Short mmCIF file of C-alpha atoms in Angstrom, two decimals:
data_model
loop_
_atom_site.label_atom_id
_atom_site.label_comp_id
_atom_site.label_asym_id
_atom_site.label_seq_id
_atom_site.Cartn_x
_atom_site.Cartn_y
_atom_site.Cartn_z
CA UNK A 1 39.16 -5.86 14.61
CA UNK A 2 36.84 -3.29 14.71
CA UNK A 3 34.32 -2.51 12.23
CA UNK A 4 35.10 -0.26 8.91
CA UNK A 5 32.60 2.50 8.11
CA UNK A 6 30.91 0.86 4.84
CA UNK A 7 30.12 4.29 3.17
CA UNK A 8 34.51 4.81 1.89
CA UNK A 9 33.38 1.44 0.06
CA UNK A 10 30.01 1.42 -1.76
CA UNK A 11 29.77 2.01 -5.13
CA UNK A 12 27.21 2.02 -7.64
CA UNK A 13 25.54 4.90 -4.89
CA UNK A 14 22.86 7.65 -5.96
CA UNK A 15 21.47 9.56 -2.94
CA UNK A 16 21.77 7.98 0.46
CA UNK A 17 18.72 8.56 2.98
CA UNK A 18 20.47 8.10 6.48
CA UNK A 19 22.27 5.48 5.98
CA UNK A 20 20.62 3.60 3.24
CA UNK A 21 21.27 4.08 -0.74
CA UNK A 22 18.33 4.87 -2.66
CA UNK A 23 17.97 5.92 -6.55
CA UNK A 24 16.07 8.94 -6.30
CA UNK A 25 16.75 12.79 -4.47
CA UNK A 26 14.76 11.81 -0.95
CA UNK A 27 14.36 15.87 -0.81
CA UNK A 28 12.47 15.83 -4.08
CA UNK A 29 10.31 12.16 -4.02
CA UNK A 30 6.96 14.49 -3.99
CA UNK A 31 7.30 15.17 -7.78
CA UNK A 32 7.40 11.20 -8.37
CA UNK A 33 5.06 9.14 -9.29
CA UNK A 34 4.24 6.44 -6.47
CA UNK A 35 5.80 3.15 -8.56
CA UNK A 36 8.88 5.33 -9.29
CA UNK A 37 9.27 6.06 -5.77
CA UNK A 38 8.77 2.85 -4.29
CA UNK A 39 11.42 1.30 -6.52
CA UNK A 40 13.70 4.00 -6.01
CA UNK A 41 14.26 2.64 -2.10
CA UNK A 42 15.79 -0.46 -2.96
CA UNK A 43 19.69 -0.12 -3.80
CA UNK A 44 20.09 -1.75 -7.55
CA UNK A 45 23.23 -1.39 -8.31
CA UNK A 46 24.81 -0.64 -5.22
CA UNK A 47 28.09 -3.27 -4.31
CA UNK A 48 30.97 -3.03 -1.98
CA UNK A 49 34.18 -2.70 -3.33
CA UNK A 50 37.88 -3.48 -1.36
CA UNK A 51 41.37 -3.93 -2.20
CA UNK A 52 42.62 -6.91 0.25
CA UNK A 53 46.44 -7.28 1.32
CA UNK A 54 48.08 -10.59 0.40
CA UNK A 55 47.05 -13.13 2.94
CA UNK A 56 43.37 -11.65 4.09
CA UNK A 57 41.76 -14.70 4.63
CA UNK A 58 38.42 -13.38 4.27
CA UNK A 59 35.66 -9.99 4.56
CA UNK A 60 32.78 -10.05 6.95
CA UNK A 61 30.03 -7.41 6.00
CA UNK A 62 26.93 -6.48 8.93
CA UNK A 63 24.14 -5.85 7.31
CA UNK A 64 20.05 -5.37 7.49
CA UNK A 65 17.45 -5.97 5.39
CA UNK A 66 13.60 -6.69 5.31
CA UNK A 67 13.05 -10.00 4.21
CA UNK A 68 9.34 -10.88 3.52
CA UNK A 69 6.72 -11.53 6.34
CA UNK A 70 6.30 -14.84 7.55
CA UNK A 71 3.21 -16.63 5.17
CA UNK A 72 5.02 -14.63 2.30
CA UNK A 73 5.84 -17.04 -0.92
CA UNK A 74 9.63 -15.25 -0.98
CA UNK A 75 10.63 -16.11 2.79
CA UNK A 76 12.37 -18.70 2.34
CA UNK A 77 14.52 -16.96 -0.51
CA UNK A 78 17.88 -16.79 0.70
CA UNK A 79 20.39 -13.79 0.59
CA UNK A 80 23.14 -14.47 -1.87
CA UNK A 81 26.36 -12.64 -2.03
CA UNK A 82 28.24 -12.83 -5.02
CA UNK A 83 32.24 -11.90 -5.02
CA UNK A 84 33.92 -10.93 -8.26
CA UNK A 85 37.37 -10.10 -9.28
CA UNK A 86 37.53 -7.79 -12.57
CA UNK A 87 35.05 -9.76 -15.02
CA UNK A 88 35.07 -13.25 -13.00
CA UNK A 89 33.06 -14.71 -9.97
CA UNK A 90 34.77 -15.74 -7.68
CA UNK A 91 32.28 -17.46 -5.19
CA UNK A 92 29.03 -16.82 -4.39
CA UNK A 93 27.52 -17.08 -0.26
CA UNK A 94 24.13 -17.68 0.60
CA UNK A 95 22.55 -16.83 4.07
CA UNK A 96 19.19 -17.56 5.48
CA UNK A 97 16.99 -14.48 5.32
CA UNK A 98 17.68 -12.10 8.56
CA UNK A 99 16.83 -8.81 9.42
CA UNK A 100 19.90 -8.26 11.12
CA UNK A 101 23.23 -10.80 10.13
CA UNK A 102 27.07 -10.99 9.37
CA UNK A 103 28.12 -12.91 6.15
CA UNK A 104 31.53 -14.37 6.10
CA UNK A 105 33.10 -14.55 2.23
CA UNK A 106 36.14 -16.58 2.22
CA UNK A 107 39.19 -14.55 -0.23
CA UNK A 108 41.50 -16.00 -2.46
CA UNK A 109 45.14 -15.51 -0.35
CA UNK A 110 46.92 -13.53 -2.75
CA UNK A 111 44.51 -10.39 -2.50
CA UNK A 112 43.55 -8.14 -5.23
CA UNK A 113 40.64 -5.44 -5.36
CA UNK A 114 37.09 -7.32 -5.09
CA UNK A 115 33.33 -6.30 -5.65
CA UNK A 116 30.64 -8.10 -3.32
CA UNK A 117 27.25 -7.91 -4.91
CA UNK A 118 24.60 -7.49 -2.63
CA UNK A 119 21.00 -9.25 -2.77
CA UNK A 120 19.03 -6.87 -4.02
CA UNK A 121 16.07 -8.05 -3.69
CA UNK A 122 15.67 -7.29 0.09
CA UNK A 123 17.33 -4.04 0.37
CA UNK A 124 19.98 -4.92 2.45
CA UNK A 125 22.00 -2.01 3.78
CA UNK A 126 25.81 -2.67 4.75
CA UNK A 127 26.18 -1.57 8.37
CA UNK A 128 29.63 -2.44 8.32
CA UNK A 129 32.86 -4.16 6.94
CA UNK A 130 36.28 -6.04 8.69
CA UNK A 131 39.02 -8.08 7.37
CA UNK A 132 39.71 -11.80 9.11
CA UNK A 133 43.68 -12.40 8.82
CA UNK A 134 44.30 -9.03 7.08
CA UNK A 135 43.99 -5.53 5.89
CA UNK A 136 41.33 -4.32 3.62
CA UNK A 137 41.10 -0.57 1.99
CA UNK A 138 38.03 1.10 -0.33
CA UNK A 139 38.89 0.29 -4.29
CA UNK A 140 40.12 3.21 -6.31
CA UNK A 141 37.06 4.31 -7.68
CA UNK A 142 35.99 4.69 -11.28
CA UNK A 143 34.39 7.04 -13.54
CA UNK A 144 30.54 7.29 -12.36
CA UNK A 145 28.25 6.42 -15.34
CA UNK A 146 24.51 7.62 -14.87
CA UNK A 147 22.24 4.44 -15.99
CA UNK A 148 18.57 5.64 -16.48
CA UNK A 149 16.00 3.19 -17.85
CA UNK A 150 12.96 1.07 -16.83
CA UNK A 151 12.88 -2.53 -15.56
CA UNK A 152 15.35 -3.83 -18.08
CA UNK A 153 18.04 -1.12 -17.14
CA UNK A 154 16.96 -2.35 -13.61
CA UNK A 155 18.20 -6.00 -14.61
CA UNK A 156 14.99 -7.81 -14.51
CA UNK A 157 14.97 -11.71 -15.58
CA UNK A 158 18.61 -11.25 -15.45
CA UNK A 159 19.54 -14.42 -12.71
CA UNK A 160 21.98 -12.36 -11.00
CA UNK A 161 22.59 -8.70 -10.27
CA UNK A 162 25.98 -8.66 -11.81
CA UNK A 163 24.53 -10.16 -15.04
CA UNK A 164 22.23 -7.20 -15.57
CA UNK A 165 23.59 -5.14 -18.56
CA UNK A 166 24.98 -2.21 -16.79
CA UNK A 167 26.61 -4.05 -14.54
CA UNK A 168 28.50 -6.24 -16.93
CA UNK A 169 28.83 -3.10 -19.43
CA UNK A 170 30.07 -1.58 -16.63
CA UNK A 171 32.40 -4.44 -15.69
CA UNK A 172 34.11 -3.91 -19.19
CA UNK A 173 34.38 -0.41 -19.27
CA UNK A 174 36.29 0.50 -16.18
CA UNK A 175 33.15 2.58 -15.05
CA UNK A 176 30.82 2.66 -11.80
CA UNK A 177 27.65 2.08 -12.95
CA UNK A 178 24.65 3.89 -10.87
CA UNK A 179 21.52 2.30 -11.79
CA UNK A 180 19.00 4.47 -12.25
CA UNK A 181 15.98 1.77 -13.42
CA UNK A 182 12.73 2.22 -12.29
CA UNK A 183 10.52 -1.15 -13.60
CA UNK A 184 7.17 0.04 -14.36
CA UNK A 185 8.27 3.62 -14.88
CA UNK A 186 11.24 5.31 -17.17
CA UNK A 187 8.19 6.88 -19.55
CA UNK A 188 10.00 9.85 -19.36
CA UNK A 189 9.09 11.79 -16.11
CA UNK A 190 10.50 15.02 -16.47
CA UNK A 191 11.51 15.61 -12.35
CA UNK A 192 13.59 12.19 -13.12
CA UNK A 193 15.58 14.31 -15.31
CA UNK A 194 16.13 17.40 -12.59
CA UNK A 195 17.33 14.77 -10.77
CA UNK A 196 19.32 13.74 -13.32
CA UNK A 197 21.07 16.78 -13.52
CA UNK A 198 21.83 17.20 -10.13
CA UNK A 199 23.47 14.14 -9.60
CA UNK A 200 27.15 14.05 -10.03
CA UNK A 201 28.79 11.53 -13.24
CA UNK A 202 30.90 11.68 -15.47
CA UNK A 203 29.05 9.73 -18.27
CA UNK A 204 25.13 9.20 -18.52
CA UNK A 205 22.89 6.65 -20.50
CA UNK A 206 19.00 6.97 -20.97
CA UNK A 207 17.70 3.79 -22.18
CA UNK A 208 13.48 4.49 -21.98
CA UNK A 209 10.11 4.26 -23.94
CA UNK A 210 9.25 0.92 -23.96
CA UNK A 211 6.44 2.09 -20.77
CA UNK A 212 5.20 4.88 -23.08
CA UNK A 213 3.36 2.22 -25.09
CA UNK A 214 1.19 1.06 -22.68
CA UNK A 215 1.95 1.61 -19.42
CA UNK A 216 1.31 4.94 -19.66
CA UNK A 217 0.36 5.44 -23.55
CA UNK A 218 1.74 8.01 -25.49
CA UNK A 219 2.10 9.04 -29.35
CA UNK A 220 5.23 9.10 -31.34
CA UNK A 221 4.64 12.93 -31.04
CA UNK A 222 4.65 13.24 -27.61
CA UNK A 223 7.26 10.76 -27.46
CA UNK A 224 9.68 13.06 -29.68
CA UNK A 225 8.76 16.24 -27.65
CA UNK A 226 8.80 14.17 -24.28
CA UNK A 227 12.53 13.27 -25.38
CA UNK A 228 13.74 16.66 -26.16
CA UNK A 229 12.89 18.16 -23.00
CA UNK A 230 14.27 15.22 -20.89
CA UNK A 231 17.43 15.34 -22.52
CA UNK A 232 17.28 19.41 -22.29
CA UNK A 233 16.56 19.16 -18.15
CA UNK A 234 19.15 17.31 -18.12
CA UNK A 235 21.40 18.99 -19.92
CA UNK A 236 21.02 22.01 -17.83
CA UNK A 237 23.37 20.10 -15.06
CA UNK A 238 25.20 18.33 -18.01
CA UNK A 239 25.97 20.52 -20.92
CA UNK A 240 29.09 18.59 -21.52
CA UNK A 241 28.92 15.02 -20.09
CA UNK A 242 28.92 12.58 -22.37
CA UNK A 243 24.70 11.38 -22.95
CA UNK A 244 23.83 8.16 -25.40
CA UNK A 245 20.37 7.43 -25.99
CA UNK A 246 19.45 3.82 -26.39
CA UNK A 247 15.48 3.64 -27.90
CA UNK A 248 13.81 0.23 -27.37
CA UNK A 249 14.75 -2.62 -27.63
CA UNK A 250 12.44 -5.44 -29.37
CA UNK A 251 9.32 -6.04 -27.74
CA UNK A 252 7.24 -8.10 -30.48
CA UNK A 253 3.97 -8.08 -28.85
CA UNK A 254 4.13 -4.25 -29.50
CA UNK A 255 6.65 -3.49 -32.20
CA UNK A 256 3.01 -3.04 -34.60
CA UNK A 257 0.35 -3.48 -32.51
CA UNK A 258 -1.18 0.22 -31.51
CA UNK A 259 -1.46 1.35 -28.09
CA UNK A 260 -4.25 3.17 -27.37
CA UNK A 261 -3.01 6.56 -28.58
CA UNK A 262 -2.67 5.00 -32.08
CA UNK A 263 1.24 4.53 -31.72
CA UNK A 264 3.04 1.30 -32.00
CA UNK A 265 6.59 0.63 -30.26
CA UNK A 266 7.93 1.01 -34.03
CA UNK A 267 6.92 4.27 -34.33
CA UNK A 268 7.41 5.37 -30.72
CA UNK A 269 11.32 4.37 -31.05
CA UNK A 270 11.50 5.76 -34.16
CA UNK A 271 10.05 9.13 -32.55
CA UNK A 272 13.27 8.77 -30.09
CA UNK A 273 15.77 8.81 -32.52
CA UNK A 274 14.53 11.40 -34.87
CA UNK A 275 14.31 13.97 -31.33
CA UNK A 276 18.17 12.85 -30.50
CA UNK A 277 19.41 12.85 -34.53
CA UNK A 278 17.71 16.61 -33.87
CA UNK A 279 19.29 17.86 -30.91
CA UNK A 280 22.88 16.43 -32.48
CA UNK A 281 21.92 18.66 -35.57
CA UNK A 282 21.36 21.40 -33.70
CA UNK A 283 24.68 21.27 -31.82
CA UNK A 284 24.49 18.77 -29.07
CA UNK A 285 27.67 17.20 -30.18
CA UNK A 286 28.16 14.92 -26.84
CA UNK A 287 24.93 13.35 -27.26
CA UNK A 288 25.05 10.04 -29.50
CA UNK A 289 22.08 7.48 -30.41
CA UNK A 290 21.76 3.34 -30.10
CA UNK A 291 19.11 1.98 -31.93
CA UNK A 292 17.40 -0.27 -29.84
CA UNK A 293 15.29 -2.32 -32.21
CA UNK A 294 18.17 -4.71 -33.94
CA UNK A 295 19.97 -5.45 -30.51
CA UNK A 296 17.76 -8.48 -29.35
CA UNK A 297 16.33 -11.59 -31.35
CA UNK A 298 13.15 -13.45 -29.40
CA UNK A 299 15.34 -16.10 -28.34
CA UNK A 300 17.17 -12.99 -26.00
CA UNK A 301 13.75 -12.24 -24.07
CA UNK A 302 12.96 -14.71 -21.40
CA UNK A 303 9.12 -13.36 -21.37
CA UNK A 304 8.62 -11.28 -24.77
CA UNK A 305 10.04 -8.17 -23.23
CA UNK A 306 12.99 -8.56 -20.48
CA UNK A 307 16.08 -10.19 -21.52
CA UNK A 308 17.58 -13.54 -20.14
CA UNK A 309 21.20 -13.80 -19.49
CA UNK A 310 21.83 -13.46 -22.91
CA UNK A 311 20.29 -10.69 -23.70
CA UNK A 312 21.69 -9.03 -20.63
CA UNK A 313 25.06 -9.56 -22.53
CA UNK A 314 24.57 -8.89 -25.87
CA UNK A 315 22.76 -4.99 -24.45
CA UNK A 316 25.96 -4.79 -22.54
CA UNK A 317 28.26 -5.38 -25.55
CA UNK A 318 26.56 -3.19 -27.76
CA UNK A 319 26.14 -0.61 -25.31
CA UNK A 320 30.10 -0.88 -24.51
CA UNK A 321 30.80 -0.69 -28.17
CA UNK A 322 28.20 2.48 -28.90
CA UNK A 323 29.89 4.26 -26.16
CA UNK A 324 33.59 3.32 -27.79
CA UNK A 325 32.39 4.34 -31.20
CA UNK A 326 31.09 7.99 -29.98
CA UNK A 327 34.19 8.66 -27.88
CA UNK A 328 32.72 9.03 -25.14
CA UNK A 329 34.77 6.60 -22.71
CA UNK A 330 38.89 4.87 -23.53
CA UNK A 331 39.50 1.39 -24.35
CA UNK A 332 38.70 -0.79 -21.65
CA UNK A 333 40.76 -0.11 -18.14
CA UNK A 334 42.98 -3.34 -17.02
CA UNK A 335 41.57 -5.11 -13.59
CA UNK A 336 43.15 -8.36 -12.04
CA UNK A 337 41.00 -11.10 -12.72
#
């Protein structure tokens, strides 16, 4: 059979440059600060997404990516392709690292609508999709939720891409997640929001400010006034969508150590909420607040400031839960698993 157009069948999509998913408006990466940028061109986030008749035996995907030089310490890291039904792995494939390569993923035989995790690591891009034994078509899609954040949004220390909290929160929400973290960055760059608001979804998280205490210092008075006008950009393409803010989550090194503005990540989160607590006084009533700093213990941090697995979860459940409790999305949708 011939090969299926991949485009009907990626999810979890931003802006696509060519052929090749990226997080950022390619018209607009000028504005961006260089780390921003560079992590905008690998696709975090982005799966492939089917239905399979009964009796599909399995799904081949084409794809290219840019594995490290030769000499480089992550060569030999292989590709891994993980397929999940609803809120279960199924299986997970592992290829040697190729710039150009088809994977074969074996199906269960009684069908059912499947995602395909890609390895994000090496920015693969999915040239292509075919059925062996069987029929595939694009899953119905979901509601697009708008996932902004910094390297935790972006999954780090998670061990695989589906465990990364928007992906599992996600997962249990009936939504397509678009992951919109930027490790390094998310210290509230205000053409990130323009973006923001050009970009189509029907629900949008900002989950940011951990960077502005050191990365790129800032006071808890900037942080408040950096806040406002983020969420204002981006409600000039949003007025009505849906918008929670989660502020930081524990970082102990920081929490009352003072950056070198004089703020500490206490003060900077509390500057967060106090700007969202005064936008919803002021009328914003589709913007709602998750406190970041009681989410996580220290046991949830694998190095003192990205989650582990764990941690990945527990973000996930209260971020599911924050979104239930503000209205904002319906009880969770019903998938085969």
């Amino acid at each position: 059979m011939s090969w299926l157009e991949p485009e009907p069948f990626l999810r979890g999509t931003a802006w696509l440059d060519g052929d090749r998913p990226v997080r950022a408006d390619p018209a607009d990466l000028g504005r961006l600060p260089w780390d921003i940028a560079e992590r905008a061109a690998l696709p975090i986030g982005v799966r492939v997404e089917f239905t399979a008749a009964p009796g599909t035996r399995a799904v081949e995907l084409r794809y290219r990516a840019a594995p490290p030089p030769a000499g480089d310490s992550l060569r030999a890291l292989r590709h891994c392709f993980a397929l999940w039904r609803g809120t279960r792995c199924v299986t997970e494939v592992f290829a040697e690292p190729a710039e150009e390569a088809v994977v074969r993923i074996e199906l269960p035989p009684a069908g059912g609508e499947f995602t395909v995790h890609l390895p994000e690591g090496q920015a693969p891009v999915v040239r292509g999709l075919r059925p062996v034994g069987g029929r595939l078509s694009p899953a119905p899609r979901r509601p697009r939720w708008l996932v902004h954040g910094d390297s935790i949004t972006e999954g780090w220390w998670s061990t695989r891409p589906a465990h990364a909290w928007p992906a599992t929160a996600g997962r249990t929400l009936g939504l397509d997640p678009v992951n919109l973290g930027y490790a390094g960055g998310a210290r509230g760059e205000l053409p990130l929001a323009e973006h923001l608001a050009r970009l189509p979804g029907a629900l949008i998280t900002l989950a940011f400010g951990t960077n502005c205490w050191a990365a790129v210092p800032s006071s808890a008075p900037l942080l408040y006034e950096t806040t406002r006008a983020f969420v204002g950009l981006v409600r000039r393409g949003h007025p009505d969508t849906p918008l929670l803010l989660l502020s930081p989550v524990l970082r102990p090194a920081a929490e009352h150590t003072r950056n070198a503005l004089g703020a500490t990540l206490a003060e900077l989160r509390t500057a967060m909420e106090e700007a969202v607590r005064d936008l919803v006084a002021a009328g914003d009533a589709r913007l709602a607040l998750l406190p970041g700093g009681p989410l996580l213990s220290p046991e949830d941090l694998a190095d003192g400031l990205h989650p582990n697995d764990r941690g990945h979860a527990r973000l996930a459940e209260a971020v599911a839960g924050a979104l239930r409790a503000a209205g904002f999305v319906d009880r969770p949708v019903s998938r085969a698993v």
